[in-house]
Coordinates of C-alpha atoms and ligand atoms in Angstrom, one line a residue:
M1222 CA 124.1 21.8 117.8
R1223 CA 123.0 25.4 117.6
L1224 CA 126.5 27.0 117.3
P1225 CA 127.8 25.0 114.2
F1226 CA 124.5 25.6 112.5
L1227 CA 124.9 29.4 113.1
I1228 CA 128.5 29.2 111.8
L1229 CA 127.3 27.3 108.7
C1230 CA 124.6 30.0 108.2
L1231 CA 127.1 32.8 108.6
S1232 CA 129.7 31.2 106.2
L1233 CA 127.0 30.5 103.7
S1234 CA 125.8 34.1 103.8
S1235 CA 129.3 35.3 103.4
I1236 CA 129.8 33.2 100.3
L1237 CA 126.5 34.4 99.0
S1238 CA 127.4 38.1 99.5
A1239 CA 130.8 37.5 97.8
Q1240 CA 129.0 36.3 94.7
P1241 CA 129.0 38.8 91.8
Q1242 CA 125.9 40.9 92.2
Q1243 CA 123.1 40.4 89.7
K1244 CA 123.2 43.1 87.0
P1245 CA 121.1 46.0 88.1
N1246 CA 118.1 47.2 86.0
V1247 CA 118.4 50.7 84.7
I1248 CA 115.6 53.2 84.4
I1249 CA 115.9 56.7 83.1
I1250 CA 112.9 58.9 83.6
L1251 CA 113.3 62.0 81.6
T1252 CA 110.9 64.9 81.6
D1253 CA 110.8 67.7 79.0
D1254 CA 111.3 71.4 79.8
Q1255 CA 110.6 70.9 83.5
G1256 CA 112.0 73.7 85.7
Y1257 CA 114.6 73.2 88.4
G1258 CA 112.2 74.5 91.0
D1259 CA 109.2 72.4 89.8
V1260 CA 109.8 69.3 92.1
G1261 CA 109.0 69.0 95.8
F1262 CA 112.5 67.9 96.4
N1263 CA 113.8 71.3 95.1
G1264 CA 111.3 73.2 97.2
C1265 CA 108.3 73.4 94.9
K1266 CA 105.2 74.6 96.9
D1267 CA 102.3 74.6 94.5
I1268 CA 102.8 71.4 92.6
P1269 CA 103.0 68.3 94.8
T1270 CA 105.3 65.6 93.3
P1271 CA 105.2 62.9 95.9
N1272 CA 106.5 60.2 93.6
L1273 CA 109.5 62.2 92.2
D1274 CA 110.2 63.0 95.8
R1275 CA 110.0 59.3 96.6
I1276 CA 113.0 58.8 94.3
A1277 CA 114.9 61.6 96.2
K1278 CA 113.9 60.1 99.5
N1279 CA 114.9 56.6 98.5
G1280 CA 118.2 58.0 97.2
T1281 CA 120.1 61.1 96.3
I1282 CA 119.2 64.6 95.1
F1283 CA 121.8 66.3 92.8
T1284 CA 121.7 69.9 93.7
K1285 CA 124.1 70.7 90.8
G1286 CA 122.8 68.1 88.3
Y1287 CA 123.4 69.2 84.7
V1288 CA 122.4 68.3 81.2
S1289 CA 124.9 68.8 78.3
Y1290 CA 122.9 71.2 76.3
P1291 CA 120.0 73.6 77.1
V1292 CA 117.5 72.3 74.5
C1293 CA 116.0 68.9 73.9
G1294 CA 117.7 67.2 70.9
P1295 CA 121.5 67.7 71.7
S1296 CA 120.8 67.0 75.5
R1297 CA 119.2 63.7 74.6
A1298 CA 122.1 62.8 72.2
G1299 CA 124.6 63.4 75.0
L1300 CA 122.5 61.4 77.6
I1301 CA 121.9 58.3 75.4
T1302 CA 125.6 58.1 74.3
G1303 CA 127.4 59.2 77.4
R1304 CA 129.5 61.6 75.2
Y1305 CA 129.5 65.3 74.6
Q1306 CA 127.2 65.5 71.6
D1307 CA 129.6 67.9 69.9
R1308 CA 132.0 65.0 69.5
F1309 CA 129.7 63.7 66.8
G1310 CA 128.2 66.9 65.4
F1311 CA 124.9 66.9 67.3
G1312 CA 125.3 70.6 68.2
R1313 CA 121.8 71.7 67.1
N1314 CA 118.2 70.7 67.6
P1315 CA 117.3 68.6 64.6
V1316 CA 114.6 69.3 62.0
L1317 CA 111.9 66.7 61.7
A1318 CA 113.0 65.2 58.3
P1319 CA 112.0 61.6 57.8
E1320 CA 113.7 61.7 54.4
D1321 CA 117.1 62.6 55.7
S1322 CA 119.3 59.8 57.2
T1323 CA 121.9 62.4 58.4
M1324 CA 119.3 64.4 60.5
G1325 CA 119.7 62.7 63.9
L1326 CA 122.1 60.6 65.9
P1327 CA 124.8 59.4 63.6
L1328 CA 125.3 55.7 63.1
S1329 CA 128.9 56.0 64.4
E1330 CA 127.4 56.3 67.8
Q1331 CA 126.2 53.6 70.2
T1332 CA 123.3 54.2 72.5
L1333 CA 123.1 53.0 76.1
A1334 CA 120.6 50.4 74.9
K1335 CA 123.1 49.0 72.3
V1336 CA 125.8 48.7 74.8
L1337 CA 123.7 47.1 77.6
G1338 CA 122.3 44.8 74.9
K1339 CA 125.8 43.3 74.7
V1340 CA 125.4 41.9 78.2
D1341 CA 121.8 40.7 77.6
Y1342 CA 119.8 43.6 78.8
Q1343 CA 116.3 43.9 77.4
S1344 CA 115.6 47.5 76.5
M1345 CA 112.7 49.8 75.7
A1346 CA 112.4 53.4 74.6
I1347 CA 109.1 55.0 75.6
G1348 CA 107.9 58.5 74.6
K1349 CA 109.8 61.1 72.8
W1350 CA 112.7 60.0 70.6
H1351 CA 113.9 63.2 68.7
L1352 CA 117.2 61.4 67.6
G1353 CA 116.2 61.1 64.0
A1354 CA 112.9 60.3 62.1
H1355 CA 114.6 58.5 59.2
P1356 CA 114.0 54.7 59.2
T1357 CA 117.6 53.9 59.8
L1358 CA 117.6 56.1 63.0
H1359 CA 114.6 54.5 64.5
P1360 CA 115.0 53.3 68.2
L1361 CA 114.8 49.7 67.2
K1362 CA 117.8 50.3 64.8
R1363 CA 119.7 51.9 67.6
G1364 CA 119.9 49.1 70.1
F1365 CA 116.4 49.2 71.7
D1366 CA 114.3 45.9 71.6
E1367 CA 111.0 47.7 71.9
F1368 CA 109.6 51.2 71.3
Y1369 CA 106.3 52.9 72.1
G1370 CA 106.1 56.6 71.3
F1371 CA 106.8 59.1 68.6
L1372 CA 109.9 60.2 66.6
S1373 CA 109.3 63.9 66.6
G1374 CA 110.6 66.6 68.9
G1375 CA 107.2 67.0 70.6
H1376 CA 103.7 65.8 70.5
R1377 CA 100.1 66.8 71.2
Y1378 CA 98.5 65.0 74.2
F1379 CA 94.9 64.3 73.3
P1380 CA 94.5 61.2 71.1
E1381 CA 91.7 62.8 69.1
E1382 CA 94.3 65.2 67.6
W1383 CA 96.6 62.4 66.3
V1384 CA 95.4 62.2 62.8
L1385 CA 98.5 61.2 60.7
W1386 CA 99.1 57.6 60.1
D1387 CA 102.3 58.3 58.1
I1388 CA 105.1 60.7 59.2
N1389 CA 105.9 61.3 55.6
D1390 CA 102.7 63.1 55.3
I1391 CA 103.9 66.1 57.3
E1392 CA 103.5 69.5 55.6
K1393 CA 105.1 71.5 58.4
Q1394 CA 107.3 70.8 61.4
N1395 CA 104.5 70.7 63.9
D1396 CA 102.6 68.1 62.0
G1397 CA 104.9 65.7 63.7
Y1398 CA 102.9 66.5 66.8
R1399 CA 99.9 64.9 65.3
T1400 CA 101.0 61.5 64.3
K1401 CA 99.6 58.2 65.6
L1402 CA 101.9 56.7 68.2
M1403 CA 104.2 53.9 67.1
S1404 CA 104.5 50.5 68.7
D1405 CA 107.8 49.3 67.4
Y1406 CA 107.4 50.0 63.8
T1407 CA 103.6 50.0 63.6
R1408 CA 101.3 53.0 64.0
V1409 CA 98.6 52.3 66.5
D1410 CA 95.3 53.8 67.5
E1411 CA 96.1 54.8 71.2
K1412 CA 93.1 56.1 73.1
A1413 CA 94.6 57.4 76.3
Y1414 CA 95.9 60.8 77.3
L1415 CA 99.6 60.7 76.2
T1416 CA 101.3 60.8 79.5
D1417 CA 99.0 58.1 80.9
A1418 CA 99.7 55.9 77.8
L1419 CA 103.4 56.2 78.3
S1420 CA 103.2 55.4 82.0
R1421 CA 101.0 52.4 81.3
E1422 CA 103.5 51.0 78.8
A1423 CA 106.4 51.6 81.2
V1424 CA 104.7 49.5 83.9
K1425 CA 103.8 46.8 81.4
F1426 CA 107.5 46.6 80.2
V1427 CA 108.7 46.2 83.8
Q1428 CA 106.1 43.5 84.5
R1429 CA 107.2 41.7 81.3
N1430 CA 110.8 41.5 82.5
P1431 CA 110.8 40.5 86.2
D1432 CA 113.8 38.3 85.8
N1433 CA 115.8 40.0 83.0
P1434 CA 118.2 42.8 83.5
F1435 CA 116.5 45.6 81.7
F1436 CA 117.0 49.2 80.6
L1437 CA 113.9 51.4 80.3
Y1438 CA 114.3 54.9 78.7
L1439 CA 111.0 56.6 79.7
A1440 CA 111.1 59.9 77.9
Y1441 CA 107.9 61.8 78.8
N1442 CA 107.4 64.9 76.6
A1443 CA 105.4 66.5 79.5
P1444 CA 105.5 69.3 80.5
H1445 CA 106.7 70.5 77.1
G1446 CA 104.1 72.4 75.1
P1447 CA 101.4 72.3 73.9
L1448 CA 99.9 72.8 77.4
Q1449 CA 97.2 70.2 77.5
A1450 CA 95.9 68.3 80.5
T1451 CA 92.8 66.3 81.3
Q1452 CA 90.2 67.4 83.8
K1453 CA 91.4 64.7 86.3
Y1454 CA 94.8 66.4 86.7
L1455 CA 93.5 70.0 86.2
D1456 CA 91.1 69.6 89.1
R1457 CA 94.0 69.2 91.5
F1458 CA 95.2 72.7 90.8
Q1459 CA 92.2 75.0 91.3
H1460 CA 94.4 77.0 93.7
I1461 CA 96.7 78.1 90.9
K1462 CA 95.3 81.3 89.3
N1463 CA 97.6 81.6 86.3
K1464 CA 96.1 79.3 83.6
K1465 CA 99.4 78.4 82.0
R1466 CA 100.9 77.4 85.3
R1467 CA 97.7 75.5 86.2
T1468 CA 97.9 73.4 83.1
Y1469 CA 101.7 73.0 83.5
A1470 CA 101.1 71.8 87.0
A1471 CA 98.5 69.3 85.9
M1472 CA 100.9 67.9 83.3
V1473 CA 103.7 67.5 85.9
S1474 CA 101.2 65.8 88.3
A1475 CA 100.3 63.3 85.5
V1476 CA 104.0 62.4 85.2
D1477 CA 104.2 62.1 88.9
D1478 CA 101.3 59.7 89.0
G1479 CA 103.0 57.6 86.3
V1480 CA 106.2 57.6 88.2
G1481 CA 104.3 56.4 91.2
Q1482 CA 102.8 53.5 89.3
L1483 CA 106.3 52.5 88.0
L1484 CA 107.9 52.6 91.4
D1485 CA 104.9 50.6 92.8
A1486 CA 105.5 48.0 90.1
L1487 CA 109.1 47.6 90.9
E1488 CA 108.3 47.2 94.5
A1489 CA 105.5 44.7 93.9
L1490 CA 107.9 42.6 91.7
G1491 CA 110.5 42.8 94.5
I1492 CA 113.1 44.3 92.1
A1493 CA 113.2 47.9 93.5
D1494 CA 116.6 47.1 95.2
N1495 CA 118.1 45.8 92.1
T1496 CA 117.0 48.8 89.9
I1497 CA 118.8 52.1 89.5
V1498 CA 116.2 54.8 88.8
F1499 CA 117.4 58.2 87.5
F1500 CA 115.0 61.1 87.1
L1501 CA 115.9 64.3 85.4
S1502 CA 114.6 67.0 82.9
D1503 CA 116.2 67.3 79.5
N1504 CA 116.8 71.0 79.9
G1505 CA 115.6 73.9 82.1
G1506 CA 112.2 75.3 81.9
P1507 CA 111.1 78.0 79.4
E1508 CA 109.3 79.9 82.1
K1509 CA 107.3 82.3 79.9
K1510 CA 106.3 79.6 77.4
N1511 CA 105.1 76.8 79.6
G1512 CA 104.7 78.4 83.1
S1513 CA 107.6 76.5 84.5
D1514 CA 109.8 77.8 87.4
N1515 CA 113.6 77.5 87.5
G1516 CA 113.6 78.7 91.2
P1517 CA 116.6 80.9 91.9
L1518 CA 118.3 80.0 88.7
R1519 CA 119.0 82.7 86.1
E1520 CA 117.2 82.4 82.7
G1521 CA 115.9 79.1 81.3
K1522 CA 115.7 76.8 78.3
G1523 CA 118.2 77.7 75.6
S1524 CA 120.5 79.6 77.9
L1525 CA 123.9 78.7 79.2
F1526 CA 123.1 80.4 82.5
E1527 CA 122.1 78.0 85.1
G1528 CA 118.4 78.0 84.3
G1529 CA 119.1 76.4 81.0
V1530 CA 121.3 73.5 81.9
R1531 CA 120.8 72.8 85.7
V1532 CA 117.8 70.5 86.1
P1533 CA 115.9 68.7 88.7
F1534 CA 117.8 65.4 89.0
A1535 CA 117.7 62.5 91.5
V1536 CA 118.6 58.8 91.6
Q1537 CA 117.6 55.9 93.7
W1538 CA 119.1 52.4 94.1
P1539 CA 117.9 51.2 97.5
G1540 CA 120.4 49.4 99.6
Q1541 CA 123.3 50.6 97.5
I1542 CA 123.0 54.4 97.4
P1543 CA 122.3 55.9 100.9
A1544 CA 118.7 57.3 101.2
G1545 CA 117.8 60.9 101.8
Q1546 CA 121.1 62.2 100.6
S1547 CA 121.8 65.5 98.9
Y1548 CA 124.9 65.6 96.8
D1549 CA 126.3 69.0 96.0
K1550 CA 129.2 68.4 93.6
A1551 CA 128.5 68.9 89.9
V1552 CA 127.3 66.0 88.0
I1553 CA 126.0 65.7 84.4
S1554 CA 123.6 63.6 82.5
L1555 CA 126.5 61.9 80.7
D1556 CA 127.3 60.2 84.0
I1557 CA 124.2 58.1 83.6
F1558 CA 125.6 56.1 80.7
A1559 CA 129.0 55.7 82.6
T1560 CA 127.2 54.6 85.7
A1561 CA 125.0 52.1 83.9
V1562 CA 127.7 50.4 81.9
S1563 CA 130.0 50.2 84.8
E1564 CA 127.5 48.6 87.1
A1565 CA 126.3 46.2 84.3
N1566 CA 129.9 45.5 83.4
A1567 CA 129.1 46.1 79.8
P1568 CA 131.9 46.6 77.2
I1569 CA 132.4 50.1 75.7
R1570 CA 134.6 50.9 72.7
D1571 CA 138.2 52.0 73.4
S1572 CA 138.2 54.1 70.2
H1573 CA 135.5 56.4 71.5
P1574 CA 136.2 58.8 74.4
Y1575 CA 133.4 58.8 77.0
D1576 CA 132.7 61.9 79.1
G1577 CA 130.8 60.6 82.1
V1578 CA 131.9 58.9 85.3
N1579 CA 130.4 56.1 87.4
L1580 CA 128.6 58.0 90.1
I1581 CA 128.1 55.1 92.5
P1582 CA 131.5 55.4 94.4
F1583 CA 130.8 59.1 94.9
L1584 CA 127.3 58.5 96.2
K1585 CA 128.5 55.8 98.5
G1586 CA 131.1 58.2 99.9
L1587 CA 134.0 55.9 98.8
N1588 CA 135.3 58.7 96.6
K1589 CA 135.2 62.2 98.2
A1590 CA 136.7 64.1 95.2
A1591 CA 134.6 66.0 92.7
P1592 CA 133.4 63.6 90.0
H1593 CA 134.5 66.2 87.3
E1594 CA 137.5 68.5 87.4
Y1595 CA 135.9 70.4 84.6
L1596 CA 132.6 70.4 82.7
F1597 CA 132.1 72.1 79.4
W1598 CA 129.3 73.4 77.3
R1599 CA 129.2 75.0 73.8
K1600 CA 126.4 76.7 71.9
F1601 CA 128.1 76.7 68.4
D1602 CA 125.8 79.1 66.5
Q1603 CA 125.8 81.7 69.3
N1604 CA 129.5 81.3 70.1
W1605 CA 128.8 80.8 73.8
Y1606 CA 130.9 78.6 76.1
I1607 CA 131.0 77.5 79.7
A1608 CA 133.8 75.9 81.7
H1609 CA 132.7 74.8 85.1
E1610 CA 135.4 73.9 87.6
G1611 CA 134.0 71.0 89.6
N1612 CA 136.0 71.5 92.7
S1613 CA 135.5 75.2 93.3
G1614 CA 132.1 75.6 92.0
L1615 CA 133.4 78.4 89.8
K1616 CA 131.9 78.9 86.4
V1617 CA 133.4 80.8 83.4
I1618 CA 131.1 81.9 80.7
T1619 CA 132.7 83.2 77.4
E1620 CA 130.4 85.0 74.9
P1621 CA 130.9 87.4 72.2
K1622 CA 129.0 90.5 73.6
E1623 CA 130.5 90.8 77.1
G1624 CA 133.4 88.5 76.9
H1625 CA 134.0 86.6 80.2
H1626 CA 131.7 86.2 83.1
V1627 CA 132.7 84.4 86.3
Y1628 CA 130.2 83.2 88.9
D1629 CA 130.8 81.4 92.2
L1630 CA 127.8 79.0 92.2
N1631 CA 128.3 78.0 95.8
E1632 CA 127.7 81.6 96.9
D1633 CA 125.7 83.0 94.1
I1634 CA 123.3 80.5 92.6
S1635 CA 121.5 83.2 90.7
E1636 CA 124.7 84.4 88.8
E1637 CA 124.3 88.0 89.9
N1638 CA 127.8 88.9 90.8
N1639 CA 130.2 88.7 87.9
L1640 CA 133.7 88.1 89.4
A1641 CA 135.6 88.3 86.1
D1642 CA 137.7 91.3 87.1
R1643 CA 139.0 89.3 90.1
K1644 CA 139.5 86.0 88.5
K1645 CA 141.9 86.6 85.6
K1646 CA 144.0 83.5 86.5
L1647 CA 141.0 81.2 86.5
I1648 CA 139.9 82.6 83.1
K1649 CA 143.3 81.9 81.7
K1650 CA 143.4 78.4 83.1
S1651 CA 139.9 77.4 82.2
S1652 CA 140.4 78.9 78.7
K1653 CA 143.4 76.6 78.1
R1654 CA 141.3 73.6 79.3
Q1655 CA 138.5 74.6 77.1
E1656 CA 140.8 74.8 74.1
I1657 CA 141.9 71.3 74.8
W1658 CA 138.3 70.1 75.1
L1659 CA 137.4 71.8 71.9
N1660 CA 140.0 69.8 70.0
G1661 CA 137.8 66.8 70.6
M1662 CA 134.6 68.5 69.3
I1663 CA 133.4 69.0 65.7
E1664 CA 131.1 71.4 64.1
P1665 CA 127.4 70.6 63.8
S1666 CA 126.9 68.0 61.1
F1667 CA 123.3 69.0 60.3
M1668 CA 121.3 72.3 60.0
G1669 CA 119.1 73.0 62.9
L1670 CA 115.4 73.7 63.5
L1671 CA 116.2 77.5 63.5
Q1672 CA 117.7 77.1 60.0
R1673 CA 114.8 75.0 58.6
K1674 CA 113.8 77.4 55.8
E1675 CA 117.3 77.3 54.4
Y1676 CA 117.5 73.6 54.9
Y1677 CA 114.2 72.9 53.0
K1678 CA 115.5 75.1 50.2
I1679 CA 118.7 73.2 49.9
K1680 CA 117.1 69.8 50.1
G1681 CA 114.2 70.8 47.8
Y1682 CA 111.6 69.8 50.5
H1683 CA 108.2 71.3 50.1
R1684 CA 107.2 72.4 53.5
K1685 CA 105.0 75.2 54.6
E1686 CA 107.4 76.1 57.5
Ligands
CA2724 CA1 113.3 69.9 76.3

C-alpha cells in the first residue's frame, strides 16, 4: 500500500511543479545619493546595515551594479522605463515646474507599473517621484494604482517643516521640499519622520496585497540632503565624530530599519519566496555634501567616473536566485525592468527598444556570458561619454578636455591608471559602437535644474531662484 501512495505523491508533486509559476511580486527599494561603500555588504564598518545585508545574504550582490545616469532624475527615468533615458530626451535633471507638462517623463513612455498592470499587478509608488510635477505626470497617471509621497526632487524630513498644502504655491525650487505629503491625489497631514512614514506605508501596502501579484516602488529620499535625523537614529552613532557623517549614518540606519520591517512583513505573510526584492541607490554619493563614502571608487554623484554611476546594488528571490552570491559582471538598473516583465510575462511594445536584460538566467548560472556586451552613458551638456565593455571590464571615457581615458575596472577599481595609449584598438572599436548607440538617442527635451533661471525667463515664471 505504501509504495503506490508514494508514487502517487511523487507524480502529483511533479505535476504541481510543472504548473506555471505564480507571477512573482516585485519590489524596488531605491535610496537616494547613498555611497557605494555605505552598506555592510560592500564593506562598510561604521554604519551597520543588517537589513540591507539581509537582501545580499538571501540573494546576490552586484559588485558592478550601475545606474544609467549619475544624478537623480534621469537615473529614475531609466530605471522605471527600462530604457536609456536619452532615448526619450530625459538627459537632464528636471526643474520642479508643476505648470509644465513637458517637464518630466514624456507620455510616450510606459513605466514598469503600467506594463505590469497589464497582467493584473497592483502597484504603488512610495516616496520621491521626480518624474514630473504636472498633474498629467502624476504617478497615478503613469500606471501606478496608489501613491504616497512627494513629487519634487527632494524633501525635508521633519513633518513640522511641511507647510505647503499646494505645490503651485512654490516660490523657489526648494519650496518643493516643504509640501505636505500626498496620498494618491490628496495632501495629508503626516506626523511621522519621513523615512519612517514611507516604511510604514510600504508594509501596509504589502499587507493589503497578500494574494495579488504586486509591484512596489519604494523610493526613499534618504540619505539625500537636507541631513536630518531623529534622536532615535542619531543615538546609534555616537562613535562617529564627523557631524555630517553621523547624521548621514542615522538616515541610512532609518532606511535599514524600514527595509527590515518590509522583509519581516513578506516573511510573515509567507510570500518572501515569491517576491523579487531589488535594492540600489539612484546614483553615487556626493561625499562632501552628505558625508557619504563611495569606498575605493573615484569621484561621486554627477561624475561619469565609477563613483557617480556604480552603486550599492543587491537582489533577493529566495529559492530562485542562489543565496550569498556575488556577481561580478556589469549590470545596470535598466535590467530591473527587463527582469520584472520577463518573470511576470508582461507584454512590452515592439515599437520601443528596451535596453535591459532579464538577469535571472545569469544569476542562476544558466547563462555564463556577460549580460551586456556594452553599456553606455552620456552627459549631454558636458559632452562626456562612457562605453563599458561588459566582457573585459574595460571602460572608455571620452571627454572634451583630455580626450580618451581607458581603465581596466577588474584591476583598477579606482581608475588611477589611464591605459589610453595602449588601447587604441579598443578606443576605435568602442567609439564605433558608441556612434551606433547615439543614433538611438535624442537631445534633452527640457531644460535642466542648472538652467532654471533661463527657463523661468523663457516661461515667464516668477520664481526667486
Ligand atoms: Ca540621487
